[in-house]
Coordinates of C-alpha atoms in Angstrom, one line a residue:
M1 CA 80.9 45.8 -145.2
S2 CA 83.9 43.9 -143.8
N3 CA 83.2 41.5 -141.0
T4 CA 86.8 41.8 -139.8
L5 CA 86.6 45.6 -139.7
F6 CA 83.7 45.4 -137.3
S7 CA 84.9 42.4 -135.3
P8 CA 86.1 43.0 -131.7
I9 CA 89.8 43.1 -130.8
K10 CA 91.6 42.5 -127.5
V11 CA 94.1 45.3 -126.8
G12 CA 95.7 44.8 -123.4
R13 CA 92.9 44.1 -120.9
M14 CA 90.3 46.0 -122.9
T15 CA 88.1 44.7 -125.7
V16 CA 87.4 47.2 -128.5
K17 CA 84.2 46.7 -130.4
N18 CA 85.7 47.3 -133.8
R19 CA 88.9 48.1 -135.6
I20 CA 88.5 51.9 -135.9
E21 CA 90.4 54.2 -133.7
C22 CA 90.0 58.0 -133.5
A23 CA 93.6 59.2 -133.2
P24 CA 94.4 62.1 -130.8
Y25 CA 93.7 65.6 -132.1
G26 CA 93.4 69.1 -130.7
T27 CA 90.1 70.8 -130.7
G28 CA 90.7 74.2 -129.0
L29 CA 87.3 73.5 -127.2
F30 CA 88.6 73.0 -123.7
R31 CA 88.1 76.0 -121.3
N32 CA 90.9 78.5 -120.9
D33 CA 91.8 76.9 -117.5
G34 CA 92.2 73.5 -119.2
A35 CA 88.9 72.1 -117.9
C36 CA 86.4 70.2 -120.1
G37 CA 83.3 72.3 -120.4
N38 CA 80.1 71.9 -122.4
K39 CA 81.7 73.0 -125.6
E40 CA 84.1 70.1 -125.6
L41 CA 81.5 67.7 -124.1
M42 CA 78.9 68.3 -126.9
H43 CA 81.6 67.9 -129.5
F44 CA 82.8 64.7 -127.9
R45 CA 79.3 63.2 -127.6
N46 CA 78.7 63.7 -131.4
L47 CA 82.0 61.9 -132.0
V48 CA 81.6 58.8 -129.8
R49 CA 78.0 58.1 -130.7
G50 CA 79.0 57.7 -134.4
G51 CA 80.3 54.1 -133.9
V52 CA 84.1 54.5 -133.5
G53 CA 85.8 51.8 -131.3
M54 CA 88.3 53.8 -129.3
V55 CA 89.0 57.5 -129.0
C56 CA 92.1 59.3 -127.7
I57 CA 91.8 62.8 -126.2
G58 CA 94.7 64.7 -127.9
T59 CA 97.5 66.9 -126.6
A60 CA 97.1 66.2 -122.8
N61 CA 99.9 68.2 -121.2
C62 CA 102.1 66.4 -118.7
S63 CA 104.7 69.1 -118.0
L64 CA 104.6 69.6 -114.2
D65 CA 106.1 73.1 -114.5
N66 CA 104.2 74.2 -117.6
P67 CA 100.4 74.5 -116.9
P68 CA 98.0 75.7 -119.6
P69 CA 98.6 79.2 -120.8
P70 CA 95.8 81.8 -121.2
G71 CA 93.8 81.5 -124.3
P72 CA 92.9 78.4 -126.3
T73 CA 94.2 75.6 -124.4
I74 CA 94.6 71.8 -123.9
P75 CA 93.9 69.3 -121.1
Y76 CA 96.2 69.4 -118.1
L77 CA 96.3 66.2 -116.2
H78 CA 98.0 67.4 -113.0
N79 CA 95.4 69.7 -111.6
Q80 CA 93.2 67.6 -109.4
F81 CA 90.4 70.2 -109.7
L82 CA 90.3 69.5 -113.5
L83 CA 90.2 65.7 -113.4
N84 CA 86.4 65.7 -112.5
S85 CA 85.7 67.5 -115.8
Y86 CA 87.7 64.9 -117.7
S87 CA 85.7 62.1 -116.0
N88 CA 82.7 63.5 -117.8
L89 CA 84.3 62.5 -121.1
V90 CA 84.9 59.0 -119.8
E91 CA 81.2 58.7 -118.8
I92 CA 80.0 59.7 -122.3
A93 CA 82.4 57.4 -124.0
H94 CA 81.4 54.4 -121.9
Q95 CA 77.7 55.2 -122.5
Y96 CA 78.3 54.4 -126.2
D97 CA 80.7 51.4 -125.5
V98 CA 83.7 53.4 -126.7
K99 CA 87.1 53.0 -125.1
I100 CA 88.7 56.3 -124.1
G101 CA 92.3 57.3 -123.7
F102 CA 94.5 60.4 -123.3
E103 CA 97.6 61.3 -125.3
L104 CA 100.4 62.1 -122.9
F105 CA 103.2 64.5 -124.0
G106 CA 105.4 67.3 -122.7
A107 CA 103.9 70.5 -123.9
K108 CA 106.9 72.5 -122.8
E109 CA 109.3 70.6 -125.0
L110 CA 107.0 71.0 -128.0
F111 CA 108.2 74.5 -128.6
M112 CA 111.9 73.8 -128.0
P113 CA 114.4 72.4 -130.6
A114 CA 115.2 68.8 -129.9
M115 CA 118.9 69.4 -130.1
V116 CA 118.6 71.9 -127.2
Y117 CA 116.6 70.1 -124.6
V118 CA 118.1 66.6 -125.3
N119 CA 121.6 67.9 -124.7
T120 CA 121.0 70.5 -122.0
Y121 CA 118.5 68.8 -119.7
T122 CA 119.9 67.9 -116.4
K123 CA 119.0 64.6 -114.7
E124 CA 116.6 66.5 -112.6
D125 CA 114.9 67.9 -115.8
I126 CA 114.6 64.3 -117.1
Q127 CA 113.2 63.0 -113.9
N128 CA 110.7 65.9 -113.8
Y129 CA 109.5 65.1 -117.3
Q130 CA 109.3 61.4 -116.5
K131 CA 107.3 62.1 -113.3
G132 CA 104.9 64.3 -115.2
V133 CA 104.1 61.5 -117.6
V134 CA 103.8 58.8 -114.9
D135 CA 101.7 60.9 -112.6
A136 CA 99.4 61.7 -115.5
A137 CA 99.0 58.0 -116.3
V138 CA 97.9 57.4 -112.7
N139 CA 95.4 60.2 -112.9
V140 CA 94.0 58.8 -116.2
R141 CA 93.5 55.5 -114.4
D142 CA 91.8 57.2 -111.4
I143 CA 89.1 58.8 -113.6
D144 CA 88.3 55.3 -115.0
A145 CA 89.6 55.9 -118.5
D146 CA 90.7 52.8 -120.5
Y147 CA 94.1 53.7 -121.9
I148 CA 96.9 56.2 -122.5
L149 CA 98.9 56.9 -125.6
I150 CA 102.5 57.7 -125.1
H151 CA 103.5 60.1 -127.9
G152 CA 106.9 59.0 -129.1
G153 CA 106.4 59.9 -132.7
H154 CA 106.8 63.1 -134.7
G155 CA 110.1 63.8 -133.0
M156 CA 108.7 64.0 -129.4
I157 CA 111.0 63.5 -126.5
P158 CA 111.4 59.7 -126.7
A159 CA 112.3 60.0 -130.4
A160 CA 114.6 63.0 -129.9
F161 CA 116.6 61.2 -127.2
Y162 CA 116.8 58.0 -129.3
R163 CA 117.9 59.8 -132.5
E164 CA 121.7 59.7 -132.7
S165 CA 121.9 62.9 -134.8
T166 CA 120.3 64.9 -131.9
N167 CA 121.6 63.0 -128.8
K168 CA 125.1 64.0 -128.1
R169 CA 125.0 63.3 -124.3
T170 CA 127.8 61.4 -122.6
D171 CA 125.9 60.3 -119.5
E172 CA 123.6 57.2 -119.1
Y173 CA 121.0 58.9 -121.4
G174 CA 123.3 59.1 -124.4
G175 CA 125.7 57.1 -126.4
S176 CA 124.7 53.5 -126.7
F177 CA 121.3 52.2 -128.0
E178 CA 120.4 51.2 -124.4
N179 CA 121.2 54.6 -123.1
R180 CA 119.4 56.5 -125.7
I181 CA 116.1 54.6 -125.1
R182 CA 116.6 54.7 -121.3
I183 CA 114.4 57.7 -120.8
T184 CA 111.4 55.9 -122.4
K185 CA 112.0 52.5 -120.8
E186 CA 112.1 54.1 -117.4
I187 CA 108.8 55.9 -118.0
L188 CA 107.1 52.7 -119.1
Q189 CA 108.5 50.7 -116.3
Q190 CA 107.3 53.2 -113.7
I191 CA 103.8 53.4 -115.3
R192 CA 103.5 49.6 -115.2
E193 CA 104.6 49.6 -111.6
K194 CA 102.0 52.2 -110.7
V195 CA 99.0 51.0 -112.8
G196 CA 99.8 47.4 -113.6
D197 CA 97.5 46.2 -116.4
K198 CA 94.6 48.4 -115.4
L199 CA 95.5 50.8 -118.2
T200 CA 96.2 49.8 -121.8
I201 CA 99.3 51.5 -123.2
E202 CA 99.4 52.6 -126.8
Y203 CA 102.7 53.9 -128.2
R204 CA 102.8 56.3 -131.2
I205 CA 106.0 56.0 -133.3
S206 CA 107.0 57.5 -136.6
G207 CA 107.7 54.5 -138.8
E208 CA 110.3 56.7 -140.4
E209 CA 111.5 60.3 -140.0
M210 CA 111.8 62.3 -143.2
Q211 CA 114.8 64.5 -142.7
E212 CA 118.5 63.8 -143.1
G213 CA 119.8 62.1 -139.9
G214 CA 116.3 61.0 -139.0
L215 CA 115.3 57.6 -137.7
K216 CA 114.7 54.9 -140.4
I217 CA 112.2 52.0 -140.4
E218 CA 114.9 49.6 -139.2
D219 CA 115.8 51.9 -136.2
Q220 CA 112.2 52.2 -135.2
I221 CA 111.4 48.5 -135.4
K222 CA 114.5 47.8 -133.2
F223 CA 113.2 50.4 -130.7
A224 CA 109.7 49.0 -130.7
Q225 CA 111.0 45.5 -130.0
A226 CA 113.0 46.9 -127.1
I227 CA 109.9 48.4 -125.4
E228 CA 107.3 45.8 -126.6
E229 CA 107.0 44.1 -123.2
Y230 CA 105.4 47.3 -121.8
I231 CA 103.2 48.2 -124.7
D232 CA 99.8 46.8 -125.7
I233 CA 99.4 48.4 -129.2
F234 CA 101.7 50.5 -131.5
N235 CA 100.4 53.4 -133.5
I236 CA 102.4 53.9 -136.7
S237 CA 102.8 57.5 -138.2
R238 CA 105.7 59.3 -139.7
G239 CA 107.7 62.5 -139.8
V240 CA 108.9 65.1 -137.3
L241 CA 106.8 68.2 -136.3
E242 CA 109.9 70.3 -135.7
Y243 CA 110.5 70.4 -139.5
E244 CA 107.8 72.1 -141.5
E245 CA 108.8 70.2 -144.6
D246 CA 107.5 67.0 -142.8
W247 CA 104.1 68.4 -142.1
P248 CA 102.5 67.2 -145.3
F249 CA 103.5 63.7 -144.3
V250 CA 102.3 64.0 -140.6
F251 CA 99.0 65.5 -141.9
P252 CA 98.7 64.1 -145.5
S253 CA 97.1 66.6 -147.8
V254 CA 95.0 66.1 -150.9
Y255 CA 98.2 66.0 -152.9
E256 CA 99.5 62.9 -151.1
P257 CA 98.3 59.3 -151.6
R258 CA 96.2 57.6 -149.0
K259 CA 97.6 54.8 -146.8
I260 CA 101.0 56.4 -146.7
N261 CA 102.1 54.5 -143.6
V262 CA 100.5 51.1 -144.3
A263 CA 103.6 49.6 -145.8
N264 CA 105.6 50.5 -142.7
A265 CA 102.8 49.3 -140.5
A266 CA 103.0 45.9 -142.1
K267 CA 106.7 45.7 -141.4
F268 CA 106.1 46.5 -137.7
K269 CA 103.3 43.9 -137.6
A270 CA 105.6 41.3 -139.0
A271 CA 108.3 42.1 -136.5
L272 CA 106.1 42.4 -133.3
K273 CA 103.8 40.3 -131.3
K274 CA 101.6 43.2 -130.1
P275 CA 98.8 44.7 -132.3
V276 CA 99.6 47.5 -134.7
S277 CA 97.4 50.5 -135.6
V278 CA 98.1 52.8 -138.5
I279 CA 97.3 56.5 -139.2
G280 CA 97.9 58.6 -142.3
G281 CA 95.4 59.5 -145.0
N282 CA 93.0 56.8 -144.1
S283 CA 89.2 56.7 -144.5
M284 CA 86.5 54.1 -143.9
F285 CA 86.9 52.8 -147.5
V286 CA 90.6 52.2 -147.2
A287 CA 90.3 50.9 -143.6
E288 CA 88.5 47.9 -145.0
E289 CA 91.4 47.3 -147.4
I290 CA 94.0 47.6 -144.7
I291 CA 92.3 45.2 -142.3
E292 CA 91.5 42.7 -145.0
S293 CA 95.1 42.7 -146.2
N294 CA 96.3 42.0 -142.7
S295 CA 98.6 45.1 -142.9
A296 CA 97.5 46.3 -139.5
D297 CA 95.2 45.2 -136.7
M298 CA 93.4 48.6 -136.3
V299 CA 93.1 51.7 -138.5
A300 CA 93.4 55.2 -136.9
M301 CA 91.9 58.3 -138.4
V302 CA 90.7 61.8 -137.4
R303 CA 89.7 64.0 -140.3
P304 CA 87.1 61.6 -141.7
L305 CA 85.5 61.6 -138.3
I306 CA 85.6 65.4 -138.2
A307 CA 83.9 65.6 -141.6
D308 CA 81.3 63.1 -140.6
P309 CA 81.3 61.8 -137.0
D310 CA 78.8 59.1 -138.1
C311 CA 80.9 57.7 -140.9
V312 CA 81.7 54.5 -138.9
E313 CA 78.1 53.6 -138.3
K314 CA 77.0 54.6 -141.8
F315 CA 79.7 52.3 -143.2
R316 CA 78.7 49.4 -140.9
L317 CA 75.0 49.7 -141.9
G318 CA 75.9 49.7 -145.6
K319 CA 75.1 53.4 -146.1
A320 CA 78.6 54.4 -147.3
D321 CA 77.1 56.7 -150.0
E322 CA 75.7 58.9 -147.2
I323 CA 79.2 59.5 -145.7
R324 CA 80.2 63.2 -146.0
P325 CA 83.7 62.9 -147.4
C326 CA 86.7 64.7 -145.9
I327 CA 88.5 66.7 -148.6
R328 CA 91.9 66.7 -146.7
C329 CA 92.2 70.5 -146.9
N330 CA 93.7 70.3 -143.3
M331 CA 91.7 73.4 -142.3
C332 CA 90.7 71.7 -139.0
I333 CA 94.4 71.2 -138.1
H334 CA 95.4 74.6 -139.4
R335 CA 93.0 76.4 -137.1
C336 CA 94.0 74.5 -134.0
H337 CA 97.7 73.9 -134.4
T338 CA 98.8 77.0 -136.2
R339 CA 96.2 79.7 -135.4
L340 CA 95.2 78.5 -131.9
L341 CA 91.5 78.8 -132.8
D342 CA 88.5 76.4 -132.2
I343 CA 88.3 73.5 -134.5
R344 CA 86.2 74.0 -137.7
C345 CA 85.7 71.9 -140.8
S346 CA 85.3 73.0 -144.4
V347 CA 82.5 70.5 -145.1
N348 CA 80.9 69.9 -141.7
P349 CA 79.4 73.2 -140.5
L350 CA 78.5 71.8 -137.0
M351 CA 82.1 70.9 -136.2
G352 CA 83.3 72.8 -133.0
R353 CA 79.9 74.4 -132.7
E354 CA 77.8 71.5 -131.4
E355 CA 77.0 73.3 -128.2
Y356 CA 75.6 76.4 -130.0
F357 CA 73.5 74.6 -132.6
G358 CA 72.6 71.4 -130.7
R359 CA 70.4 69.1 -132.7
I360 CA 68.8 70.0 -136.1
D361 CA 65.1 69.5 -135.2
K362 CA 62.2 70.1 -137.4
R363 CA 60.3 73.4 -137.1
I364 CA 56.6 73.5 -136.5
D365 CA 56.2 76.7 -138.5
T366 CA 57.5 75.4 -141.8
K367 CA 58.1 77.8 -144.7
K368 CA 58.5 77.9 -148.4
V369 CA 62.2 78.5 -149.2
L370 CA 63.5 79.5 -152.6
I371 CA 67.2 79.2 -153.2
I372 CA 68.8 80.8 -156.3
G373 CA 72.1 79.0 -157.1
G374 CA 73.2 75.4 -156.9
G375 CA 76.8 75.8 -155.7
P376 CA 78.1 74.5 -152.3
A377 CA 76.4 77.3 -150.3
G378 CA 73.0 76.8 -152.0
M379 CA 73.1 73.0 -151.7
E380 CA 74.1 73.2 -148.0
A381 CA 71.2 75.7 -147.4
A382 CA 68.8 73.4 -149.2
R383 CA 69.9 70.3 -147.2
T384 CA 69.6 72.2 -143.9
A385 CA 66.3 73.8 -144.6
S386 CA 64.9 70.4 -145.6
M387 CA 66.1 68.9 -142.3
R388 CA 64.3 71.7 -140.5
G389 CA 61.1 70.6 -142.3
H390 CA 60.8 73.4 -144.8
S391 CA 59.7 73.1 -148.4
V392 CA 62.6 74.0 -150.7
I393 CA 62.9 75.0 -154.3
L394 CA 66.5 75.0 -155.6
V395 CA 67.0 76.9 -158.8
E396 CA 70.2 76.5 -161.0
K397 CA 70.7 78.3 -164.3
T398 CA 73.0 75.7 -165.8
D399 CA 72.6 72.0 -166.4
K400 CA 74.9 71.1 -163.5
L401 CA 74.9 71.5 -159.8
G402 CA 78.1 72.6 -158.1
G403 CA 78.7 76.1 -159.3
N404 CA 82.3 77.4 -159.3
F405 CA 83.3 74.4 -157.1
I406 CA 83.3 72.3 -160.2
L407 CA 86.4 74.2 -161.2
A408 CA 88.1 73.1 -157.9
T409 CA 87.6 69.5 -158.9
K410 CA 89.3 69.6 -162.3
E411 CA 92.8 68.5 -161.5
S412 CA 93.8 64.9 -161.5
F413 CA 94.7 64.8 -157.8
K414 CA 91.3 66.2 -156.7
E415 CA 89.6 62.9 -156.1
D416 CA 88.6 64.0 -152.5
L417 CA 86.9 67.1 -153.7
K418 CA 85.2 65.3 -156.5
K419 CA 83.8 62.8 -154.0
Y420 CA 82.5 65.7 -151.8
L421 CA 80.8 67.4 -154.7
E422 CA 79.2 64.1 -155.8
W423 CA 78.0 63.5 -152.2
S424 CA 76.6 67.1 -152.0
I425 CA 74.7 66.7 -155.3
R426 CA 73.6 63.1 -154.5
T427 CA 72.1 64.1 -151.1
V428 CA 70.2 67.1 -152.5
K429 CA 68.8 65.1 -155.4
K430 CA 67.6 62.3 -153.0
D431 CA 65.9 64.7 -150.7
K432 CA 62.1 64.6 -151.2
N433 CA 61.7 68.0 -149.6
I434 CA 63.9 69.6 -152.3
E435 CA 62.5 70.5 -155.7
I436 CA 65.4 71.1 -158.1
R437 CA 64.9 73.1 -161.3
M438 CA 67.9 73.0 -163.7
N439 CA 68.5 75.3 -166.6
T440 CA 66.3 77.9 -164.8
E441 CA 67.3 81.5 -164.4
G442 CA 66.7 83.1 -161.0
T443 CA 64.8 86.1 -162.3
A444 CA 62.7 88.7 -160.5
D445 CA 59.6 87.4 -162.3
L446 CA 60.4 83.8 -161.0
V447 CA 60.7 85.1 -157.4
K448 CA 57.5 87.0 -157.6
K449 CA 55.6 84.1 -159.1
E450 CA 56.8 81.6 -156.5
N451 CA 56.3 84.2 -153.7
P452 CA 58.5 82.3 -151.1
D453 CA 58.5 83.0 -147.4
V454 CA 62.3 83.1 -147.6
L455 CA 64.6 83.9 -150.5
I456 CA 68.3 82.7 -150.4
I457 CA 70.6 84.1 -153.0
A458 CA 73.7 82.0 -153.6
V459 CA 74.7 82.9 -157.2
G460 CA 78.4 82.8 -156.6
S461 CA 81.0 84.9 -158.3
V462 CA 82.3 85.6 -161.8
P463 CA 85.9 85.4 -163.0
I464 CA 88.1 88.4 -163.4
I465 CA 89.2 88.4 -167.0
P466 CA 91.1 91.5 -168.2
T467 CA 91.4 92.4 -171.9
F468 CA 94.7 91.8 -173.6
T469 CA 96.0 92.2 -177.2
A470 CA 95.6 88.4 -177.7
S471 CA 92.2 88.1 -175.9
G472 CA 89.7 86.2 -178.0
T473 CA 92.3 83.8 -179.3
E474 CA 93.5 80.4 -178.1
K475 CA 96.6 82.2 -176.7
V476 CA 94.6 83.4 -173.7
Q477 CA 92.4 80.9 -171.8
W478 CA 90.4 81.3 -168.6
I479 CA 91.4 78.6 -166.2
G480 CA 87.8 77.3 -166.1
D481 CA 87.9 76.7 -169.8
A482 CA 91.5 75.5 -170.2
T483 CA 92.2 71.8 -170.6
K484 CA 95.4 69.9 -171.0
E485 CA 94.4 69.2 -174.5
S486 CA 93.7 72.9 -175.4
L487 CA 97.1 74.0 -174.1
G488 CA 100.5 73.8 -175.7
K489 CA 103.8 72.7 -174.1
N490 CA 104.9 76.0 -172.6
I491 CA 102.4 77.5 -170.3
V492 CA 102.2 80.7 -168.2
V493 CA 99.7 80.9 -165.4
A494 CA 98.7 84.4 -164.5
G495 CA 97.7 84.4 -160.8
G496 CA 99.3 82.7 -157.8
G497 CA 96.3 81.9 -155.7
F498 CA 95.6 78.3 -154.8
T499 CA 93.5 77.9 -158.0
G500 CA 96.4 79.0 -160.2
L501 CA 99.1 77.0 -158.2
E502 CA 97.1 73.8 -158.4
A503 CA 96.5 74.2 -162.1
A504 CA 100.2 74.8 -162.6
Y505 CA 101.0 71.6 -160.7
D506 CA 98.5 69.6 -162.7
Y507 CA 100.0 71.0 -166.0
A508 CA 103.5 70.1 -164.8
L509 CA 102.3 66.6 -164.0
D510 CA 101.3 66.4 -167.7
G511 CA 104.8 67.2 -168.7
K512 CA 104.3 70.8 -169.6
T513 CA 106.8 73.6 -168.8
V514 CA 105.0 76.0 -166.4
T515 CA 105.6 79.5 -165.1
V516 CA 103.4 81.3 -162.6
I517 CA 103.3 85.1 -162.4
D518 CA 101.9 87.1 -159.5
M519 CA 102.2 90.6 -158.0
I520 CA 102.7 89.4 -154.4
P521 CA 105.9 88.1 -152.8
E522 CA 106.5 84.4 -153.1
K523 CA 106.0 83.8 -149.4
E524 CA 102.4 85.1 -149.8
L525 CA 101.5 82.7 -152.6
G526 CA 98.6 80.3 -151.9
Q527 CA 96.9 82.5 -149.3
G528 CA 93.7 81.2 -147.7
A529 CA 94.8 77.5 -147.6
S530 CA 96.0 75.6 -144.6
V531 CA 99.8 75.9 -144.0
M532 CA 100.1 72.1 -144.3
N533 CA 98.6 72.1 -147.8
K534 CA 100.5 75.2 -148.8
I535 CA 103.8 73.5 -147.8
S536 CA 102.9 70.4 -149.7
L537 CA 101.9 72.2 -152.9
M538 CA 105.0 74.4 -152.9
Q539 CA 107.1 71.2 -152.5
K540 CA 105.3 69.7 -155.5
L541 CA 105.8 72.8 -157.6
K542 CA 109.5 72.8 -156.8
T543 CA 109.9 69.1 -157.5
H544 CA 108.3 69.5 -160.9
K545 CA 110.3 72.6 -161.7
V546 CA 107.5 75.1 -161.9
K547 CA 109.0 78.6 -162.2
L548 CA 107.6 81.3 -159.9
I549 CA 107.9 85.0 -160.9
C550 CA 106.6 87.2 -158.1
E551 CA 106.2 90.9 -157.5
S552 CA 105.6 91.2 -161.2
K553 CA 102.5 92.6 -163.0
V554 CA 101.1 91.1 -166.3
E555 CA 100.8 94.2 -168.6
D556 CA 99.7 92.4 -171.8
V557 CA 99.5 89.1 -173.6
T558 CA 100.5 89.2 -177.3
T559 CA 101.1 86.5 -179.9
E560 CA 104.7 86.4 -178.7
G561 CA 104.0 85.8 -175.0
V562 CA 103.4 87.6 -171.7
K563 CA 104.6 91.2 -171.2
I564 CA 105.4 91.8 -167.5
S565 CA 106.8 94.7 -165.4
N566 CA 108.6 94.7 -162.1
K567 CA 111.4 96.6 -160.4
D568 CA 113.8 95.5 -163.1
G569 CA 111.6 97.0 -165.8
E570 CA 109.6 95.3 -168.6
S571 CA 110.2 92.0 -170.3
V572 CA 108.4 89.4 -172.4
I573 CA 108.1 85.7 -171.5
P574 CA 107.5 83.6 -174.6
C575 CA 104.9 80.9 -174.2
D576 CA 102.3 78.9 -176.1
N577 CA 99.4 79.8 -173.9
V578 CA 98.5 82.1 -170.9
V579 CA 96.0 80.7 -168.4
L580 CA 94.2 83.4 -166.4
A581 CA 93.7 82.6 -162.7
L582 CA 93.2 86.1 -161.5
G583 CA 90.4 85.4 -159.0
Q584 CA 86.7 86.1 -158.9
R585 CA 84.4 88.9 -158.0
K586 CA 81.0 88.9 -156.4
N587 CA 78.0 88.4 -158.8
T588 CA 76.5 91.7 -157.6
A589 CA 74.3 92.2 -160.7
V590 CA 72.0 89.3 -159.9
V591 CA 72.0 90.1 -156.1
D592 CA 71.0 93.7 -156.8
N593 CA 68.1 92.6 -159.1
L594 CA 66.6 90.2 -156.5
K595 CA 67.4 91.5 -153.0
D596 CA 64.4 93.7 -152.5
I597 CA 61.6 91.4 -153.6
V598 CA 61.1 89.2 -150.5
E599 CA 61.1 90.6 -147.0
K600 CA 63.3 87.8 -145.7
T601 CA 66.1 87.6 -148.2
Y602 CA 69.6 86.4 -147.4
V603 CA 72.8 86.5 -149.6
I604 CA 75.3 83.7 -149.0
G605 CA 78.5 82.3 -150.5
D606 CA 80.8 83.9 -153.0
C607 CA 78.2 86.6 -153.9
S608 CA 78.1 87.8 -150.3
N609 CA 80.6 89.8 -148.3
V610 CA 81.9 86.5 -146.6
G611 CA 82.8 84.1 -149.3
G612 CA 85.9 82.8 -151.1
T613 CA 86.3 79.4 -149.5
L614 CA 84.3 76.2 -149.2
L615 CA 84.3 76.6 -145.4
N616 CA 82.6 80.0 -145.7
A617 CA 80.2 78.8 -148.3
V618 CA 79.1 75.7 -146.4
R619 CA 78.9 77.5 -143.1
A620 CA 76.8 80.4 -144.5
G621 CA 74.4 78.0 -146.1
F622 CA 73.9 76.0 -142.9
E623 CA 73.6 79.0 -140.6
I624 CA 71.0 80.8 -142.6
A625 CA 68.9 77.7 -143.2
F626 CA 69.2 76.7 -139.5
D627 CA 67.7 80.0 -138.4
I628 CA 64.8 80.0 -140.8

């Protein structure tokens, strides 16, 4: 454990207990009128009691003429009747010695092209936007919160006005450098006039924008220096939300390296006198590296805290191996930002549902629980049942725990998923309430012999493998068996689901020539993943020249290659090998053999009617075991 990572830091007038910041994020858990109810409060309590130093409530709307719409919504800082509900968040944060802030931004402009509002806003529009942010800052002070975060990154209003390629105004808000930053300086001046030093001000800035004509690191450092007198800490991100191609850099996926903004943060730190915080693919493990290398003063993160809200305290206490790893699937962000649903997490089944489940207390009426299948669903069920005090027997027919999820960790860029699988196996093996029986078939005789109070069937799925002319030869290989060594130079992947696309990317990284074939249109490839990860993966496939042949059916595989049919007729694609990634089907045979033996029998995971993703598997395992 790093002493520096857990040393206090002075930021403005507030002293933060450690160097870990929970960056702003949307939850979808606020009430439909914008108020903070029990659903958000219970979620927030779990977060702040886990050891983080400061927390920023995300997406707080400051648009005076754009209150929250019906449906999943966000905080709205101009309704005096809502402020009391937000003060409850402040009380909870301070109970755990956590500094709390609110991210201020104009929600109205979020859905407008920058080129439009920058160049069409009247001075009255600009003043209205400025007043919204300033008044919101005053309200944040009045509920005794500690700081605000002005969102000037990701192409928000301050950046859009500053960017020469979008600002074509000819009045005092366009043209020169001083004019283009005027809108932001006026806001900061007015906030300081109203609140003095009673609020710490954090400023989020994209260290660089990714698109042509975007702001470069040199531009952004110059901007930061120009507003530094008003700012207490800078938060370094990157990218512009208006451009989907930037999303993988705003929300780094499993395909991107960690610490993607650290090099830029170090440049800001060298050029500025105020502290610097950095976001972007961080975790507790890399946070220590960042602070020790003096690249930044604080480390911001969100997704590791969603996967395990206690990760900070576990790391501080030397229990890093107990931290549930984030797999950077971006499903949390996908649900809130693109589907407008409550936040969920693929590996943390409590996330967003803290109010419903509460604490996982031990039951008085403990039971004997037999679980057939050691994949993610079975292991989650075993962990949860053990926490409830039950006696658990976990049966796995092979010599490895993990089930089909082992396949998902094959690729070279899947380190995050490997760490999750290792954590899942490790925590189950260490649990004294769980007896694990490897190389043991879950038969009817076994179930009858053990006579459990509860039987949980989690036997997963089996691959769909059609028969072709070349089946049974090295020409045709199932994706679970195929390795880079077993494959030749020219590969065809049959199946454009995420499993097939990720394998194609991995083969391309190895220098192979890769073609992917699927029956669906290209825009539908990679269904079931977050939009951020899909964009990222499709970018990688394009960069590595993976060919996509869509709306085509694989008719046969011969010694020559793959015979396909589509609207243009039939053709043959020569190749060395064909890798089958045609999906899975429920393992119904085992389920049918076991489901009528024990009165309380539950079917979960890929062998159930609700499977197919890690999120569904983990959630099902948790929910069933919680209710036992």
